[in-house]
Amino acid sequence: MGLILLLTVVLWRNLQSGLPYLGHDEAVYAAKARSWLNGTPSAQWRPYRPVGLPALAWIALHVRDDIGAVRAVGLMLALSTLAITYMVAARLTSPWRAAVATLVMLSGWGFLRRLPEFLDDIAAAGLLAAVAYLMVRARQRPGSFSLLAAAVVAVAAFYVRYGVISGFIALGGAALATWGWRDWITSWRDVAAGGVFIGGLGAHLAYSSRTASSPLEVLLSALQVAPKGGTSARGSSTTRRSFPSDWRAISAASS
């Protein structure tokens, strides 16, 4: 697994040359993180964008205030997704098969296309896979903390990408069809897991009520927004405003 992660880092570094500037969505998230850091404007930020990515970038910018730190957050999220994929596959099959499955994921065009970018697609996929595995684990080992862990991971996934709510619906439907609803409230841990999940989503609903016309308005807006890809002039200009002091040096370092 270590070799796969090392290969991922090498690929990420080489792919940076093809994307020397932050794309539009990347720049919006980066600008929001920097606005939290020093109060600069967060151009084109809208409530339908989840706060998870800017929060992670805010932490990274405390270490190094440049674009490289923001892109490094994307790398860490990609490595986490690959590690989750390997661990889940290894527990369900074997280490060798898990390695093959992880390599297949890494070599996929969709994964490679997003790998060098500071976006939430890859991270959300990994967290959703972890939720699915922990739910199965909770039924394999009743009384464990697996379901509580699944709730925590699910809340984290939601704030990274609001669109994972559709995955939650699919997982919940499959779980109810397979085990029924009674098996999910057998201990105080299961009740606590439900409380964590409802509380996490409840915080978002309260936020939506304050910033929009209804508790579901932000979520519905996020689900309706079409994804944008590639580098755009708007993204570059947003980043120039966010990182004005050493833009040329940062661009050279990224290429």
mmCIF file of C-alpha atoms in Angstrom:
data_model
loop_
_atom_site.group_PDB
_atom_site.id
_atom_site.type_symbol
_atom_site.label_atom_id
_atom_site.label_comp_id
_atom_site.label_asym_id
_atom_site.label_seq_id
_atom_site.Cartn_x
_atom_site.Cartn_y
_atom_site.Cartn_z
ATOM 1 C CA MET A 1 0.000 0.000 0.000
ATOM 2 C CA GLY A 2 2.883 2.326 0.724
ATOM 3 C CA LEU A 3 4.115 1.982 -2.866
ATOM 4 C CA ILE A 4 0.663 2.888 -4.188
ATOM 5 C CA LEU A 5 0.562 6.026 -2.058
ATOM 6 C CA LEU A 6 4.075 6.943 -3.191
ATOM 7 C CA LEU A 7 3.007 6.459 -6.816
ATOM 8 C CA THR A 8 0.042 8.725 -6.152
ATOM 9 C CA VAL A 9 2.314 11.481 -4.850
ATOM 10 C CA VAL A 10 4.529 11.180 -7.940
ATOM 11 C CA LEU A 11 1.532 11.337 -10.264
ATOM 12 C CA TRP A 12 0.105 14.301 -8.370
ATOM 13 C CA ARG A 13 3.382 16.188 -8.655
ATOM 14 C CA ASN A 14 3.742 15.510 -12.374
ATOM 15 C CA LEU A 15 0.144 16.415 -13.127
ATOM 16 C CA GLN A 16 0.591 19.823 -11.499
ATOM 17 C CA SER A 17 2.420 21.034 -14.604
ATOM 18 C CA GLY A 18 -0.771 20.661 -16.623
ATOM 19 C CA LEU A 19 -2.749 22.782 -14.133
ATOM 20 C CA PRO A 20 -0.455 25.615 -13.015
ATOM 21 C CA TYR A 21 -3.381 27.791 -11.922
ATOM 22 C CA LEU A 22 -6.326 27.075 -9.692
ATOM 23 C CA GLY A 23 -9.540 26.479 -11.609
ATOM 24 C CA HIS A 24 -12.694 28.443 -10.861
ATOM 25 C CA ASP A 25 -14.117 26.161 -8.158
ATOM 26 C CA GLU A 26 -10.698 25.604 -6.610
ATOM 27 C CA ALA A 27 -10.136 29.337 -6.438
ATOM 28 C CA VAL A 28 -13.502 30.005 -4.813
ATOM 29 C CA TYR A 29 -12.780 27.498 -2.035
ATOM 30 C CA ALA A 30 -9.225 28.811 -1.609
ATOM 31 C CA ALA A 31 -10.433 32.409 -1.461
ATOM 32 C CA LYS A 32 -12.952 31.502 1.232
ATOM 33 C CA ALA A 33 -10.244 29.842 3.312
ATOM 34 C CA ARG A 34 -8.012 32.884 2.979
ATOM 35 C CA SER A 35 -10.866 35.207 3.888
ATOM 36 C CA TRP A 36 -11.150 33.341 7.185
ATOM 37 C CA LEU A 37 -7.386 33.666 7.590
ATOM 38 C CA ASN A 38 -6.939 37.389 7.072
ATOM 39 C CA GLY A 39 -10.265 38.909 6.057
ATOM 40 C CA THR A 40 -9.706 39.216 2.291
ATOM 41 C CA PRO A 41 -12.849 39.065 0.102
ATOM 42 C CA SER A 42 -14.184 35.603 -0.709
ATOM 43 C CA ALA A 43 -15.187 36.254 -4.301
ATOM 44 C CA GLN A 44 -18.106 34.288 -5.740
ATOM 45 C CA TRP A 45 -18.713 32.286 -2.575
ATOM 46 C CA ARG A 46 -22.305 31.103 -2.295
ATOM 47 C CA PRO A 47 -24.109 29.302 0.577
ATOM 48 C CA TYR A 48 -24.595 26.150 -1.527
ATOM 49 C CA ARG A 49 -20.868 25.476 -1.332
ATOM 50 C CA PRO A 50 -19.941 23.217 1.624
ATOM 51 C CA VAL A 51 -17.517 24.549 4.208
ATOM 52 C CA GLY A 52 -15.399 21.407 4.609
ATOM 53 C CA LEU A 53 -12.799 22.196 1.944
ATOM 54 C CA PRO A 54 -12.243 25.809 3.018
ATOM 55 C CA ALA A 55 -11.902 24.649 6.625
ATOM 56 C CA LEU A 56 -9.120 22.217 5.682
ATOM 57 C CA ALA A 57 -7.447 24.840 3.492
ATOM 58 C CA TRP A 58 -7.642 27.339 6.360
ATOM 59 C CA ILE A 59 -5.584 24.937 8.466
ATOM 60 C CA ALA A 60 -3.068 24.419 5.647
ATOM 61 C CA LEU A 61 -2.690 28.159 5.058
ATOM 62 C CA HIS A 62 -1.567 28.565 8.651
ATOM 63 C CA VAL A 63 1.401 26.381 7.762
ATOM 64 C CA ARG A 64 2.195 27.975 4.410
ATOM 65 C CA ASP A 65 0.246 30.802 2.828
ATOM 66 C CA ASP A 66 0.366 29.890 -0.850
ATOM 67 C CA ILE A 67 -1.387 27.867 -3.533
ATOM 68 C CA GLY A 68 0.868 24.870 -2.988
ATOM 69 C CA ALA A 69 -0.566 24.434 0.505
ATOM 70 C CA VAL A 70 -4.103 24.474 -0.877
ATOM 71 C CA ARG A 71 -3.320 21.890 -3.540
ATOM 72 C CA ALA A 72 -1.553 19.755 -0.913
ATOM 73 C CA VAL A 73 -4.894 19.471 0.904
ATOM 74 C CA GLY A 74 -6.313 17.874 -2.239
ATOM 75 C CA LEU A 75 -3.411 15.418 -2.273
ATOM 76 C CA MET A 76 -4.014 14.451 1.355
ATOM 77 C CA LEU A 77 -7.682 13.842 0.627
ATOM 78 C CA ALA A 78 -6.821 11.682 -2.376
ATOM 79 C CA LEU A 79 -4.355 9.644 -0.326
ATOM 80 C CA SER A 80 -6.996 9.198 2.354
ATOM 81 C CA THR A 81 -9.511 7.918 -0.187
ATOM 82 C CA LEU A 82 -7.021 5.412 -1.575
ATOM 83 C CA ALA A 83 -6.130 4.250 1.927
ATOM 84 C CA ILE A 84 -9.810 3.807 2.790
ATOM 85 C CA THR A 85 -10.360 1.866 -0.430
ATOM 86 C CA TYR A 86 -7.470 -0.446 0.362
ATOM 87 C CA MET A 87 -8.465 -1.049 3.984
ATOM 88 C CA VAL A 88 -12.101 -1.758 3.151
ATOM 89 C CA ALA A 89 -11.196 -4.067 0.272
ATOM 90 C CA ALA A 90 -8.564 -5.851 2.379
ATOM 91 C CA ARG A 91 -11.087 -6.609 5.118
ATOM 92 C CA LEU A 92 -13.677 -7.827 2.650
ATOM 93 C CA THR A 93 -11.311 -9.798 0.383
ATOM 94 C CA SER A 94 -7.530 -10.056 0.727
ATOM 95 C CA PRO A 95 -4.563 -7.636 0.785
ATOM 96 C CA TRP A 96 -3.519 -8.533 -2.769
ATOM 97 C CA ARG A 97 -6.996 -8.048 -4.152
ATOM 98 C CA ALA A 98 -7.274 -4.827 -2.212
ATOM 99 C CA ALA A 99 -4.054 -3.577 -3.816
ATOM 100 C CA VAL A 100 -5.417 -4.390 -7.264
ATOM 101 C CA ALA A 101 -8.693 -2.618 -6.523
ATOM 102 C CA THR A 102 -6.808 0.445 -5.294
ATOM 103 C CA LEU A 103 -4.631 0.515 -8.404
ATOM 104 C CA VAL A 104 -7.704 0.236 -10.606
ATOM 105 C CA MET A 105 -9.191 3.246 -8.844
ATOM 106 C CA LEU A 106 -5.965 5.212 -9.132
ATOM 107 C CA SER A 107 -5.629 4.478 -12.860
ATOM 108 C CA GLY A 108 -9.196 5.513 -13.672
ATOM 109 C CA TRP A 109 -9.521 8.591 -15.854
ATOM 110 C CA GLY A 110 -11.997 10.261 -13.517
ATOM 111 C CA PHE A 111 -9.644 9.858 -10.563
ATOM 112 C CA LEU A 112 -6.553 11.043 -12.450
ATOM 113 C CA ARG A 113 -8.418 14.039 -13.833
ATOM 114 C CA ARG A 114 -9.333 15.223 -10.349
ATOM 115 C CA LEU A 115 -6.151 14.122 -8.576
ATOM 116 C CA PRO A 116 -4.125 17.341 -9.031
ATOM 117 C CA GLU A 117 -7.038 19.606 -8.116
ATOM 118 C CA PHE A 118 -8.305 21.040 -4.844
ATOM 119 C CA LEU A 119 -11.863 19.680 -5.072
ATOM 120 C CA ASP A 120 -14.222 17.556 -3.009
ATOM 121 C CA ASP A 121 -15.138 14.720 -5.409
ATOM 122 C CA ILE A 122 -12.469 12.217 -4.428
ATOM 123 C CA ALA A 123 -12.665 12.925 -0.700
ATOM 124 C CA ALA A 124 -16.448 12.528 -0.628
ATOM 125 C CA ALA A 125 -16.232 9.188 -2.443
ATOM 126 C CA GLY A 126 -13.739 7.838 0.071
ATOM 127 C CA LEU A 127 -15.752 8.986 3.079
ATOM 128 C CA LEU A 128 -18.937 7.493 1.635
ATOM 129 C CA ALA A 129 -17.166 4.158 1.153
ATOM 130 C CA ALA A 130 -16.060 4.297 4.786
ATOM 131 C CA VAL A 131 -19.645 4.938 5.903
ATOM 132 C CA ALA A 132 -20.897 1.933 3.931
ATOM 133 C CA TYR A 133 -18.241 -0.348 5.413
ATOM 134 C CA LEU A 134 -18.833 0.842 8.971
ATOM 135 C CA MET A 135 -22.562 0.221 8.607
ATOM 136 C CA VAL A 136 -21.906 -3.359 7.518
ATOM 137 C CA ARG A 137 -19.403 -3.736 10.338
ATOM 138 C CA ALA A 138 -22.003 -2.534 12.827
ATOM 139 C CA ARG A 139 -24.298 -5.398 11.900
ATOM 140 C CA GLN A 140 -21.458 -7.916 11.907
ATOM 141 C CA ARG A 141 -20.467 -6.843 15.418
ATOM 142 C CA PRO A 142 -23.554 -5.648 17.299
ATOM 143 C CA GLY A 143 -22.670 -3.549 20.304
ATOM 144 C CA SER A 144 -19.512 -2.119 18.736
ATOM 145 C CA PHE A 145 -18.876 1.554 18.081
ATOM 146 C CA SER A 146 -18.951 1.043 14.296
ATOM 147 C CA LEU A 147 -22.304 2.710 13.750
ATOM 148 C CA LEU A 148 -21.299 5.672 15.905
ATOM 149 C CA ALA A 149 -18.108 5.994 13.836
ATOM 150 C CA ALA A 150 -20.196 5.762 10.665
ATOM 151 C CA ALA A 151 -22.326 8.674 11.846
ATOM 152 C CA VAL A 152 -19.266 10.825 12.536
ATOM 153 C CA VAL A 153 -17.767 10.026 9.124
ATOM 154 C CA ALA A 154 -21.119 10.657 7.450
ATOM 155 C CA VAL A 155 -21.369 14.127 8.961
ATOM 156 C CA ALA A 156 -17.807 14.879 7.829
ATOM 157 C CA ALA A 157 -18.645 13.670 4.309
ATOM 158 C CA PHE A 158 -21.740 15.860 4.221
ATOM 159 C CA TYR A 159 -19.799 19.008 5.040
ATOM 160 C CA VAL A 160 -17.184 18.129 2.440
ATOM 161 C CA ARG A 161 -19.817 17.642 -0.286
ATOM 162 C CA TYR A 162 -23.536 18.194 0.206
ATOM 163 C CA GLY A 163 -24.262 15.899 -2.728
ATOM 164 C CA VAL A 164 -23.434 12.804 -0.656
ATOM 165 C CA ILE A 165 -26.946 13.055 0.755
ATOM 166 C CA SER A 166 -28.072 10.951 -2.216
ATOM 167 C CA GLY A 167 -25.554 8.310 -1.163
ATOM 168 C CA PHE A 168 -26.927 8.390 2.373
ATOM 169 C CA ILE A 169 -30.423 7.791 1.027
ATOM 170 C CA ALA A 170 -29.213 4.829 -1.021
ATOM 171 C CA LEU A 171 -27.281 3.340 1.907
ATOM 172 C CA GLY A 172 -30.171 3.873 4.290
ATOM 173 C CA GLY A 173 -32.627 2.223 1.931
ATOM 174 C CA ALA A 174 -30.344 -0.755 1.397
ATOM 175 C CA ALA A 175 -29.753 -1.118 5.148
ATOM 176 C CA LEU A 176 -33.461 -1.055 5.954
ATOM 177 C CA ALA A 177 -34.269 -3.509 3.161
ATOM 178 C CA THR A 178 -31.526 -5.899 4.346
ATOM 179 C CA TRP A 179 -31.835 -5.769 8.137
ATOM 180 C CA GLY A 180 -35.043 -3.919 8.922
ATOM 181 C CA TRP A 181 -35.347 -0.917 11.209
ATOM 182 C CA ARG A 182 -35.393 -2.772 14.541
ATOM 183 C CA ASP A 183 -31.783 -3.968 14.207
ATOM 184 C CA TRP A 184 -30.574 -0.369 14.124
ATOM 185 C CA ILE A 185 -31.735 0.582 17.636
ATOM 186 C CA THR A 186 -30.419 -2.319 19.706
ATOM 187 C CA SER A 187 -28.100 -0.336 22.009
ATOM 188 C CA TRP A 188 -27.383 3.122 23.335
ATOM 189 C CA ARG A 189 -24.538 3.371 20.824
ATOM 190 C CA ASP A 190 -27.009 3.076 17.964
ATOM 191 C CA VAL A 191 -29.175 5.802 19.478
ATOM 192 C CA ALA A 192 -26.090 7.979 19.962
ATOM 193 C CA ALA A 193 -25.130 7.418 16.324
ATOM 194 C CA GLY A 194 -28.545 8.618 15.240
ATOM 195 C CA GLY A 195 -28.192 11.657 17.472
ATOM 196 C CA VAL A 196 -24.786 12.532 16.000
ATOM 197 C CA PHE A 197 -26.063 12.213 12.451
ATOM 198 C CA ILE A 198 -29.267 14.172 13.050
ATOM 199 C CA GLY A 199 -27.392 16.794 15.038
ATOM 200 C CA GLY A 200 -24.793 17.223 12.296
ATOM 201 C CA LEU A 201 -27.409 17.691 9.616
ATOM 202 C CA GLY A 202 -29.523 19.789 11.955
ATOM 203 C CA ALA A 203 -26.731 22.345 12.241
ATOM 204 C CA HIS A 204 -26.798 22.697 8.458
ATOM 205 C CA LEU A 205 -30.588 23.051 8.408
ATOM 206 C CA ALA A 206 -30.345 25.829 10.986
ATOM 207 C CA TYR A 207 -27.668 27.537 8.873
ATOM 208 C CA SER A 208 -29.871 27.223 5.793
ATOM 209 C CA SER A 209 -32.801 28.738 7.655
ATOM 210 C CA ARG A 210 -30.710 31.795 8.506
ATOM 211 C CA THR A 211 -29.159 32.287 5.071
ATOM 212 C CA ALA A 212 -31.971 31.143 2.752
ATOM 213 C CA SER A 213 -35.728 30.945 2.583
ATOM 214 C CA SER A 214 -36.086 27.460 4.099
ATOM 215 C CA PRO A 215 -34.063 24.779 5.920
ATOM 216 C CA LEU A 216 -33.688 22.776 2.695
ATOM 217 C CA GLU A 217 -32.962 25.693 0.356
ATOM 218 C CA VAL A 218 -29.152 25.471 0.522
ATOM 219 C CA LEU A 219 -29.147 21.712 0.067
ATOM 220 C CA LEU A 220 -31.554 21.844 -2.874
ATOM 221 C CA SER A 221 -29.471 24.601 -4.471
ATOM 222 C CA ALA A 222 -26.317 22.525 -4.076
ATOM 223 C CA LEU A 223 -27.942 19.517 -5.735
ATOM 224 C CA GLN A 224 -29.099 21.639 -8.657
ATOM 225 C CA VAL A 225 -25.761 23.291 -9.395
ATOM 226 C CA ALA A 226 -24.045 21.685 -12.368
ATOM 227 C CA PRO A 227 -20.391 20.760 -11.743
ATOM 228 C CA LYS A 228 -17.775 22.865 -13.461
ATOM 229 C CA GLY A 229 -14.426 21.533 -14.589
ATOM 230 C CA GLY A 230 -11.132 22.760 -15.924
ATOM 231 C CA THR A 231 -9.292 26.033 -15.474
ATOM 232 C CA SER A 232 -11.101 29.277 -16.153
ATOM 233 C CA ALA A 233 -10.154 32.912 -16.368
ATOM 234 C CA ARG A 234 -12.511 33.643 -13.475
ATOM 235 C CA GLY A 235 -10.718 31.084 -11.337
ATOM 236 C CA SER A 236 -7.329 32.573 -12.132
ATOM 237 C CA SER A 237 -8.502 36.107 -11.370
ATOM 238 C CA THR A 238 -10.035 35.012 -8.078
ATOM 239 C CA THR A 239 -6.767 33.393 -7.063
ATOM 240 C CA ARG A 240 -4.765 36.463 -8.046
ATOM 241 C CA ARG A 241 -6.878 38.535 -5.687
ATOM 242 C CA SER A 242 -6.547 35.934 -2.935
ATOM 243 C CA PHE A 243 -2.769 35.457 -3.243
ATOM 244 C CA PRO A 244 -1.575 38.777 -4.705
ATOM 245 C CA SER A 245 1.837 39.071 -3.109
ATOM 246 C CA ASP A 246 3.738 36.188 -4.685
ATOM 247 C CA TRP A 247 1.475 34.988 -7.516
ATOM 248 C CA ARG A 248 4.273 34.522 -10.068
ATOM 249 C CA ALA A 249 6.458 32.571 -7.673
ATOM 250 C CA ILE A 250 3.532 30.374 -6.666
ATOM 251 C CA SER A 251 2.639 29.724 -10.304
ATOM 252 C CA ALA A 252 6.215 28.729 -11.066
ATOM 253 C CA ALA A 253 6.349 26.420 -8.065
ATOM 254 C CA SER A 254 3.087 24.764 -9.107
ATOM 255 C CA SER A 255 4.372 24.127 -12.627
#
